[in-house]
Short mmCIF file of C-alpha atoms in Angstrom, two decimals:
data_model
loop_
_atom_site.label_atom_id
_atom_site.label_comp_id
_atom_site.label_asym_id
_atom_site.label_seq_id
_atom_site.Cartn_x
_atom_site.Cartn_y
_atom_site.Cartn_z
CA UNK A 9 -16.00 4.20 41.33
CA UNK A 10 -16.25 7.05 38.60
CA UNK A 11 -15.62 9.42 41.06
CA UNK A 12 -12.37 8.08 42.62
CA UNK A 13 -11.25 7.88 38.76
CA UNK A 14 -11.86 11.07 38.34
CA UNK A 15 -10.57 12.41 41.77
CA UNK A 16 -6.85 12.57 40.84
CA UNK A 17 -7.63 14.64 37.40
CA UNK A 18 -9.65 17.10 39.53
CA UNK A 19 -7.23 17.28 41.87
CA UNK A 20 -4.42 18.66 39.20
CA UNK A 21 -6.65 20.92 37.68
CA UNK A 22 -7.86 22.54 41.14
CA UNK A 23 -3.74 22.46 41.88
CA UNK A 24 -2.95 24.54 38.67
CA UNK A 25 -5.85 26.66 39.30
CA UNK A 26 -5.24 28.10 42.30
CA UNK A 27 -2.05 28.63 40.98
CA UNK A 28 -2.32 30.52 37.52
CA UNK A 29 -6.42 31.28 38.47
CA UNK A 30 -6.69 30.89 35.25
CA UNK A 31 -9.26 27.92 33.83
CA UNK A 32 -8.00 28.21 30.73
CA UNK A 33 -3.99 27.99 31.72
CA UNK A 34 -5.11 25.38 33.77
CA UNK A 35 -6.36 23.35 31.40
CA UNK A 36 -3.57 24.06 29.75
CA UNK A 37 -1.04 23.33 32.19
CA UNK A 38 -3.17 19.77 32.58
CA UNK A 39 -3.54 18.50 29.50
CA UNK A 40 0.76 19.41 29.17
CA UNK A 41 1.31 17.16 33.17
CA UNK A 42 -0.83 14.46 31.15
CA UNK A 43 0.69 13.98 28.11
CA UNK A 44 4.33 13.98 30.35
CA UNK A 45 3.32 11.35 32.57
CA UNK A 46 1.77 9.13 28.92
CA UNK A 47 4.96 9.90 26.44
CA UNK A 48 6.44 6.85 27.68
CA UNK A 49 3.43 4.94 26.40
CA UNK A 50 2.81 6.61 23.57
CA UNK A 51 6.63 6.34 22.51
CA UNK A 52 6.21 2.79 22.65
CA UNK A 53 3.26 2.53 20.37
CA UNK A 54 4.64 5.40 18.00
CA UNK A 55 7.99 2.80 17.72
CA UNK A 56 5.13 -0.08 16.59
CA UNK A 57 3.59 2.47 14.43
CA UNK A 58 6.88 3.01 12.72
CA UNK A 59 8.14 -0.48 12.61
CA UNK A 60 4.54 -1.05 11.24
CA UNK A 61 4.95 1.44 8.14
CA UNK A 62 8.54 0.13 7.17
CA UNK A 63 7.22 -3.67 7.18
CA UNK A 64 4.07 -2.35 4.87
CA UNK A 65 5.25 -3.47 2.01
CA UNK A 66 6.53 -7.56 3.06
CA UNK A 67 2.66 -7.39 4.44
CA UNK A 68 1.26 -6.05 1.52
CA UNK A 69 2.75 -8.71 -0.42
CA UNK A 70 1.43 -11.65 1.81
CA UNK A 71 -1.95 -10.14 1.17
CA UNK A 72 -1.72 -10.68 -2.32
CA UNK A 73 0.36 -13.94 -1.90
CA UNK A 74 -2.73 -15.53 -0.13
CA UNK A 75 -5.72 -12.93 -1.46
CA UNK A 76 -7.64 -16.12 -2.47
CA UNK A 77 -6.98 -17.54 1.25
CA UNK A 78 -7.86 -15.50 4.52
CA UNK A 79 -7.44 -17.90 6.35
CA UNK A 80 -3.93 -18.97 5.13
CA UNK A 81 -3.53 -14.68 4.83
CA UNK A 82 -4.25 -14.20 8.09
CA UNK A 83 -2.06 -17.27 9.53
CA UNK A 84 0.92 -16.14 7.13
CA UNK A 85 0.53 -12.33 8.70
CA UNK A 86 0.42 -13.83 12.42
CA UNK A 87 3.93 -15.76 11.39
CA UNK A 88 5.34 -12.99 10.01
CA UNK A 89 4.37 -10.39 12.84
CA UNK A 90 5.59 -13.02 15.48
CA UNK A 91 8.54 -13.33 13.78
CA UNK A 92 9.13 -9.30 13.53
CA UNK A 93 8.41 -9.00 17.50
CA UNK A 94 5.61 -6.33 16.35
CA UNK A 95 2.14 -5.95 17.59
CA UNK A 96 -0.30 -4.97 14.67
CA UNK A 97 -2.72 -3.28 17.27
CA UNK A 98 0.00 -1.66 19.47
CA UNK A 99 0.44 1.67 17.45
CA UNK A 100 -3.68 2.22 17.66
CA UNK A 101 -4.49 1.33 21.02
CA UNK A 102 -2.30 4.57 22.91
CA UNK A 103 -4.04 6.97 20.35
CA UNK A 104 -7.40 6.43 21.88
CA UNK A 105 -6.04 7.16 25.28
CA UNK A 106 -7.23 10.93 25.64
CA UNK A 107 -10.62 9.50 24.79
CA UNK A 108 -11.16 8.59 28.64
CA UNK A 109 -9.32 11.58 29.99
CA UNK A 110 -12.26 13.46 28.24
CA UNK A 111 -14.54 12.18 29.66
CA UNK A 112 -13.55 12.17 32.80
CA UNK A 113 -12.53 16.12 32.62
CA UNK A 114 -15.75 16.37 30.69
CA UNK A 115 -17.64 15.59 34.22
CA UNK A 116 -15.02 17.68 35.89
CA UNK A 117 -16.60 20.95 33.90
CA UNK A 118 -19.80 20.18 33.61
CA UNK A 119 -20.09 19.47 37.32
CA UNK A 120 -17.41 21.46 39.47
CA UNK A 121 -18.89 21.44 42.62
CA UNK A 122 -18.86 17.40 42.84
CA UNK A 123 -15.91 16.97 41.11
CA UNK A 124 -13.86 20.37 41.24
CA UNK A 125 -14.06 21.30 44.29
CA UNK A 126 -13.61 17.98 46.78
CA UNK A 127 -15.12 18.26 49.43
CA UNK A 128 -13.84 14.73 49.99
CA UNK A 129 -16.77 12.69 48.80
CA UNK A 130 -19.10 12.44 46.06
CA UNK A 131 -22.06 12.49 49.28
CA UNK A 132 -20.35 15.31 50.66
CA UNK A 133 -20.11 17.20 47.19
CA UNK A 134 -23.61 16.25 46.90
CA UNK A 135 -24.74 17.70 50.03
CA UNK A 136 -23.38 21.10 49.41
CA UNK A 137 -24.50 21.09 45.72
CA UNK A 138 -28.24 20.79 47.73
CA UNK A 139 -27.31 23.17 50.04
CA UNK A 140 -26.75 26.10 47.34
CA UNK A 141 -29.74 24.68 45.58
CA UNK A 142 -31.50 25.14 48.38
CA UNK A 143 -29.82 28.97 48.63
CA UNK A 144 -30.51 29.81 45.38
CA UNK A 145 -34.13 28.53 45.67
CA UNK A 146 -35.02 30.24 48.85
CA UNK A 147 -34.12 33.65 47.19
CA UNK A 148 -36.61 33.57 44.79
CA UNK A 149 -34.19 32.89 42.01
CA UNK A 150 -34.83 30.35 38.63
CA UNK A 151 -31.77 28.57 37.57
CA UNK A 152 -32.36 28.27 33.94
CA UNK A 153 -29.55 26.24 32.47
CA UNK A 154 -30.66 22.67 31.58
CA UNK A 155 -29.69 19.73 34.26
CA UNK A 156 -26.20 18.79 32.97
CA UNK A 157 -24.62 22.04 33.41
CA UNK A 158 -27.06 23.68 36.67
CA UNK A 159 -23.70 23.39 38.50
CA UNK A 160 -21.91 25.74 36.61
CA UNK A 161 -24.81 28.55 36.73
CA UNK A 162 -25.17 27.70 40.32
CA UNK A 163 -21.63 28.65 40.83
CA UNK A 164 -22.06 31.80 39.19
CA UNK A 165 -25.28 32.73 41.07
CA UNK A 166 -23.64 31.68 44.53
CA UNK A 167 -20.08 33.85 43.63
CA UNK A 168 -22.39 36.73 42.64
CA UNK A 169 -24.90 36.84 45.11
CA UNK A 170 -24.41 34.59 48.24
CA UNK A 171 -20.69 35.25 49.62
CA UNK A 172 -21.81 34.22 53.21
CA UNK A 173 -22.70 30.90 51.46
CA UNK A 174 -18.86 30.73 50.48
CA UNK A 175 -17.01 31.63 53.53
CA UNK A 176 -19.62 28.29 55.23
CA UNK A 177 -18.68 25.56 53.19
CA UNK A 178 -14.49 25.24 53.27
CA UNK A 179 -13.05 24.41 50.00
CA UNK A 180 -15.73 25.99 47.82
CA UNK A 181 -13.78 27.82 44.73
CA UNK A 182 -15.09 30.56 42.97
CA UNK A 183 -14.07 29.30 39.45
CA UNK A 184 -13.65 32.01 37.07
CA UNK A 185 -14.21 30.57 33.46
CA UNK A 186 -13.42 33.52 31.77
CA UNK A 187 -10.06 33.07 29.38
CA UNK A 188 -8.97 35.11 26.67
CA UNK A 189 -12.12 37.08 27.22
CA UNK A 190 -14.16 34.04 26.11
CA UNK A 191 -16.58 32.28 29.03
CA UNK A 192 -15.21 28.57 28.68
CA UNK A 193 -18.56 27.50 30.59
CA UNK A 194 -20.80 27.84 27.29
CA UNK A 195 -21.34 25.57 24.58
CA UNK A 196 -20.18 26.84 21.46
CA UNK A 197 -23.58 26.59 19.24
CA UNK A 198 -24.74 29.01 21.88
CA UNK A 199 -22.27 31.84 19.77
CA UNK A 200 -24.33 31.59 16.76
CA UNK A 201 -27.32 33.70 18.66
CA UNK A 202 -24.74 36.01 20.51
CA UNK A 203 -23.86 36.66 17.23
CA UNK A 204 -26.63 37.86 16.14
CA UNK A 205 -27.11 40.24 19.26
CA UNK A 206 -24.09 41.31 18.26
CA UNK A 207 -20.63 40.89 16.77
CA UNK A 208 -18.31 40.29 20.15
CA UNK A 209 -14.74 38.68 20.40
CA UNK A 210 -16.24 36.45 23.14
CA UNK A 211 -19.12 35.33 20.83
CA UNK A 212 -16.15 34.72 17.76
CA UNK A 213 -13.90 33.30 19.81
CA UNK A 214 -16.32 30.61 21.19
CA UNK A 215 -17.28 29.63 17.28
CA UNK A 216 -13.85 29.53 16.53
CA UNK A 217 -12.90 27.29 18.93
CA UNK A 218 -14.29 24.45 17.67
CA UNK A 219 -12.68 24.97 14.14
CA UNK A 220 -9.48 25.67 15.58
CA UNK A 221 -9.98 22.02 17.55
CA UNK A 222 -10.73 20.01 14.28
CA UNK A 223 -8.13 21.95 12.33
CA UNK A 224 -5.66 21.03 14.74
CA UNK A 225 -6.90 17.61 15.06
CA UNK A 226 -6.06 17.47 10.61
CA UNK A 227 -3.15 18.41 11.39
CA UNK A 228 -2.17 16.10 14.07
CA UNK A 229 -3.02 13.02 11.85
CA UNK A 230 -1.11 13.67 8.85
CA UNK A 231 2.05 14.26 11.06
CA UNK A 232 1.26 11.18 12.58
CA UNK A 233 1.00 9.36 9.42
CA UNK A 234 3.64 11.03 7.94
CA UNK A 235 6.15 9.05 5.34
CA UNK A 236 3.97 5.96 5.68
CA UNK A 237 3.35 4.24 2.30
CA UNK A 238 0.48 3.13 2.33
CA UNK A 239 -3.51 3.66 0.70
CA UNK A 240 -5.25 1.56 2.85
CA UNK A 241 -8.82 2.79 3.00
CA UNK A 242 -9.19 2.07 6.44
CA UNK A 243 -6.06 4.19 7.29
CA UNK A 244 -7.43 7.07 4.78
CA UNK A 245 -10.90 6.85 6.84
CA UNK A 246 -9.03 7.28 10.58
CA UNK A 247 -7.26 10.68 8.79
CA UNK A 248 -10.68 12.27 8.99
CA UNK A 249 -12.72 10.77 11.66
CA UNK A 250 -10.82 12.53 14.89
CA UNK A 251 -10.91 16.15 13.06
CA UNK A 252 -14.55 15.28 12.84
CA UNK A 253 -14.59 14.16 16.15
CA UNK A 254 -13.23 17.30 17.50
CA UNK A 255 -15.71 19.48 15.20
CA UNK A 256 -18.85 17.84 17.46
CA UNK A 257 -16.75 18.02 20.15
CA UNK A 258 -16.35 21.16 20.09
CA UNK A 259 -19.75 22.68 18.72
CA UNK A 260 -21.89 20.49 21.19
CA UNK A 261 -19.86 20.86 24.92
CA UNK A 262 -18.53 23.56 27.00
CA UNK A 263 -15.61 25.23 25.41
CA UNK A 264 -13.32 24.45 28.10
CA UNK A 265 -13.21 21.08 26.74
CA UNK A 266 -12.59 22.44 22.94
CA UNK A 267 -9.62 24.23 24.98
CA UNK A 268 -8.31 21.25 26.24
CA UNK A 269 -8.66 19.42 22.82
CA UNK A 270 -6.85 22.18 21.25
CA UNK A 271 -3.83 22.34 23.69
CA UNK A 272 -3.72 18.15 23.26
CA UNK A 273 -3.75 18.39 19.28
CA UNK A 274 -0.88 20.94 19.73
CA UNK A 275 1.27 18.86 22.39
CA UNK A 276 0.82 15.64 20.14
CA UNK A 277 1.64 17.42 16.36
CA UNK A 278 5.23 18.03 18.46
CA UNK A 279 5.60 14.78 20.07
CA UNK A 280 4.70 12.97 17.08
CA UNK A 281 6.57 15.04 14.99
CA UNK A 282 9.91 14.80 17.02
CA UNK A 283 9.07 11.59 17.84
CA UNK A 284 8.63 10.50 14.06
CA UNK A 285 11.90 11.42 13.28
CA UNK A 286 13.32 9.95 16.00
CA UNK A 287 12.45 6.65 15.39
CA UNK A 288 12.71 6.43 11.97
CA UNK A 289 16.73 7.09 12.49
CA UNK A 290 16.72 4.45 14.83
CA UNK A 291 15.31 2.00 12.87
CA UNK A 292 17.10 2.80 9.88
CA UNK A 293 19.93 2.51 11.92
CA UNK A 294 18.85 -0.55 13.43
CA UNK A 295 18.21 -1.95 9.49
CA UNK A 296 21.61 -0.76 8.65
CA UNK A 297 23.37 -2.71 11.58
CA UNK A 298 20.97 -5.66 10.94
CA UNK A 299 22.11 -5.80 7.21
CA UNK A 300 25.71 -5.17 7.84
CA UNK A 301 25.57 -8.38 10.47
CA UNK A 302 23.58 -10.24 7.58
CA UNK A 303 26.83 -9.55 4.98
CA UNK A 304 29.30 -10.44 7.65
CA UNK A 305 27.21 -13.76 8.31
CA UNK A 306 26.89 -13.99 4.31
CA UNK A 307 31.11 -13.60 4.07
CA UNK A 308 31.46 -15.65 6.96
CA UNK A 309 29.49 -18.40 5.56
CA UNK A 310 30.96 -18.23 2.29
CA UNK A 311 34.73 -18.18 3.78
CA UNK A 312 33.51 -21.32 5.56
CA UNK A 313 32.36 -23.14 2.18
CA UNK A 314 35.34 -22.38 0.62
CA UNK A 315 37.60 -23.49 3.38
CA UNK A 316 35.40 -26.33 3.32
CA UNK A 317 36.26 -27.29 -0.47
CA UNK A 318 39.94 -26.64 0.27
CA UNK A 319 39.90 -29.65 3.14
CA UNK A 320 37.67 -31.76 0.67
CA UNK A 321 39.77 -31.05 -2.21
CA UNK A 322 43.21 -31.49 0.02
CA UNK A 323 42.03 -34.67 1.38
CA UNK A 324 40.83 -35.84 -2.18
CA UNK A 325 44.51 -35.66 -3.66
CA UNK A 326 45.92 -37.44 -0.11
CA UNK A 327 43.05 -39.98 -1.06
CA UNK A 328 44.54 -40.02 -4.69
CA UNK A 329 47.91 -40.29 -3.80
CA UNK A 330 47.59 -43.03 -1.35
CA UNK A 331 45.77 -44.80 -3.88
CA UNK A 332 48.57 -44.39 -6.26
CA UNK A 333 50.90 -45.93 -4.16
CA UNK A 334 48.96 -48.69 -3.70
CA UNK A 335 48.53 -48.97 -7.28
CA UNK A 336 52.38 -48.86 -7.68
CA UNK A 337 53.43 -51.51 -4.73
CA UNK A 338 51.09 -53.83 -6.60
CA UNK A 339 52.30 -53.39 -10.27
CA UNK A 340 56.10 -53.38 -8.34
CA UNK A 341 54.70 -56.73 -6.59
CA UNK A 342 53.18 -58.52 -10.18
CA UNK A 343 56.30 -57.56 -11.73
CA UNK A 344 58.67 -58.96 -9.18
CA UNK A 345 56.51 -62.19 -9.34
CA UNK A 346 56.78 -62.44 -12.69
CA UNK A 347 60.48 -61.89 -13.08
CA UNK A 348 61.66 -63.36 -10.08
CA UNK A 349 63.93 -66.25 -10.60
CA UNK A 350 67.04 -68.30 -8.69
CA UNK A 351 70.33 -66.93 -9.61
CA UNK A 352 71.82 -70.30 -10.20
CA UNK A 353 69.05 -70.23 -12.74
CA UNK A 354 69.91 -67.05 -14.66
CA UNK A 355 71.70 -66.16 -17.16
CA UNK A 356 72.14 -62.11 -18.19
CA UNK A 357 68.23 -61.24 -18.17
CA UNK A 358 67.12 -64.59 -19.42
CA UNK A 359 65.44 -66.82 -15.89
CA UNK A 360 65.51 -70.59 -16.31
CA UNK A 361 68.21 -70.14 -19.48
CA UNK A 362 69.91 -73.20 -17.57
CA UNK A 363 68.61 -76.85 -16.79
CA UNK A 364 70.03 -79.83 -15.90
CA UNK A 365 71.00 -80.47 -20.23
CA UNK A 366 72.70 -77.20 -20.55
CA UNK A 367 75.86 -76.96 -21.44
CA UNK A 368 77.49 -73.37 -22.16
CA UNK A 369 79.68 -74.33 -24.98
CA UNK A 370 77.63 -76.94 -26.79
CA UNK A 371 77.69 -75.03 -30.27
CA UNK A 372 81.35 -74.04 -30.19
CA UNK A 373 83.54 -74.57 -32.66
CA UNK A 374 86.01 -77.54 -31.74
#
């Protein structure tokens, strides 16, 4: 299974190499096809990363809302992430992808013949790797490099010495591992006791390297984690352990891995740095347009209320006159009651002035 996962990597590499013929370019080349074909991955969890950094300070405040209460912390910070759209894990999972890809072009290098070369099985690799053991044996000659990386000093002992060996096994590749004048097949601690046979750019170059890898790697994080606000210890510790990373990396494999670390580090500081900026416009536009919709809703809402108290207040006074009418008809209606009289019966304003013993000139003079 290992193999077919690492068939297709092989497969690019050996494509750029007989290309450029260059290991080093190749490498290159690689690492530049794989970060292509992962941007649109790693844009996505750069855009959670972001949205992550802006929301710091709403989660920082639920953390000390609910400090005395995990478990009501931690339900709280699951509400408000759901409610954001955001996945607290999605901006970390994407950075460990290269991890894999390591490894699987760290079996690549250390065993070329298997891997490298394809000569279309792991069995079949296997059988040719025996083959030139077998040639290398039978000439007398000690392969002293330890069992991990005998397939890289067996190359070198077949390209130098056994060219008939070459021309019967299709597909075989005399690798060249020289780049830059440094051999990318040894391990970088090895420079410390070229060194001291003598100062050489391929012995410097190898201890560099690993130095330029981690420094690189420094570099890489703080761009990532630039403009976030934030002194969580746990963030402060992940600033420092991939530079670290890349330091053993470095001292303690081949150097065409430190290579490949190297050319990563430098493809990511420019993706994350472009991308960085990129995303924090768009979601500081996106915050802009959300808070201009919020005012509008805000105005609308208020508009609304008011309008609202107009009809209230309109159909209060229609209330208030109706009721005054009423109010009038029945004072009109009380007063016509209590005036209302016959007009046989009245005399000027006076009701009932006349009865049945009136007479109209009984107190006039005679």
């Amino acid at each position: 299974m290992f193999y077919y996962i690492c068939y297709p990597f092989a497969a690019l590499l050996r494509l750029f190499y007989s290309v450029t013929n260059s290991y080093g370019l190749s490498l290159i080349l690689f690492t530049l096809v794989v970060k292509l074909v992962m941007m649109p991955f790693q844009m996505k969890s750069k855009k959670s990363m972001v949205r992550m950094n802006r929301m710091n300070g709403q989660i920082q405040e639920i953390q000390k809302k609910y400090a005395n209460n995990p478990q009501k912390q931690q339900e709280e910070l699951q509400k408000f992430y759901t409610e954001q759209g955001v996945n607290p894990m999605g901006g970390c999972l994407w950075s460990f992808l290269p991890l894999p890809i390591l490894i699987a072009l760290y079996n690549i290098i250390r065993e070329p013949i298997v891997y490298f070369m394809n000569f279309g099985s792991k069995a079949n690799g296997q059988a040719v790797l025996e083959a030139a053991k077998e040639q290398i044996s039978n000439a007398g000659i000690t392969l002293t490099s330890s069992a991990g990386y005998e397939q890289i000093e067996i190359i070198r002992v077949i390209n130098e010495k056994f060219p008939q060996f070459i021309s019967q096994h299709e597909g075989w590749v005399s690798v060249d591992y020289n780049f830059l004048g440094i051999n990318l097949e040894i391990i970088p601690t090895e420079a410390l006791g070229m060194l001291k046979a003598g100062i050489t750019w391929g012995a410097i170059g190898l201890f560099l390297i690993p130095l330029i890898s981690a420094a690189l790697s420094l570099l890489q994080s703080k761009v990532a984690m630039m403009g976030q606000k934030t002194s969580n210890p746990s963030s402060n510790s992940m600033l420092y352990m991939m530079p670290l990373m890349s330091l053993w990396i470095g001292f303690t494999l081949p150097a065409a891995l430190g290579v490949y670390w190297i050319a990563n580090s430098v493809f990511s500081i420019i993706q994350e740095f472009f991308m960085g900026k990129f995303y924090n416009a768009k979601l500081e536009a996106e915050e802009d347009e959300r808070q201009k919709k919020l005012e509008e809703d805000r105005r609308k809402r208020q508009e609304e209320g008011r309008l609202m108290q107009e009809k209230r207040a309109a159909e209060g006074e229609k209330k208030l006159t109706l009721k005054e009418k009423q109010l009038a008809a029945q004072e009109a209606k009380a007063n016509k009651k209590k005036i209302s009289t016959t007009e046989a019966g009245r005399v000027g304003e006076r009701p009932y002035a006349r009865g049945r013993s009136y007479v109209a000139d009984r107190y006039d003079d005679k």
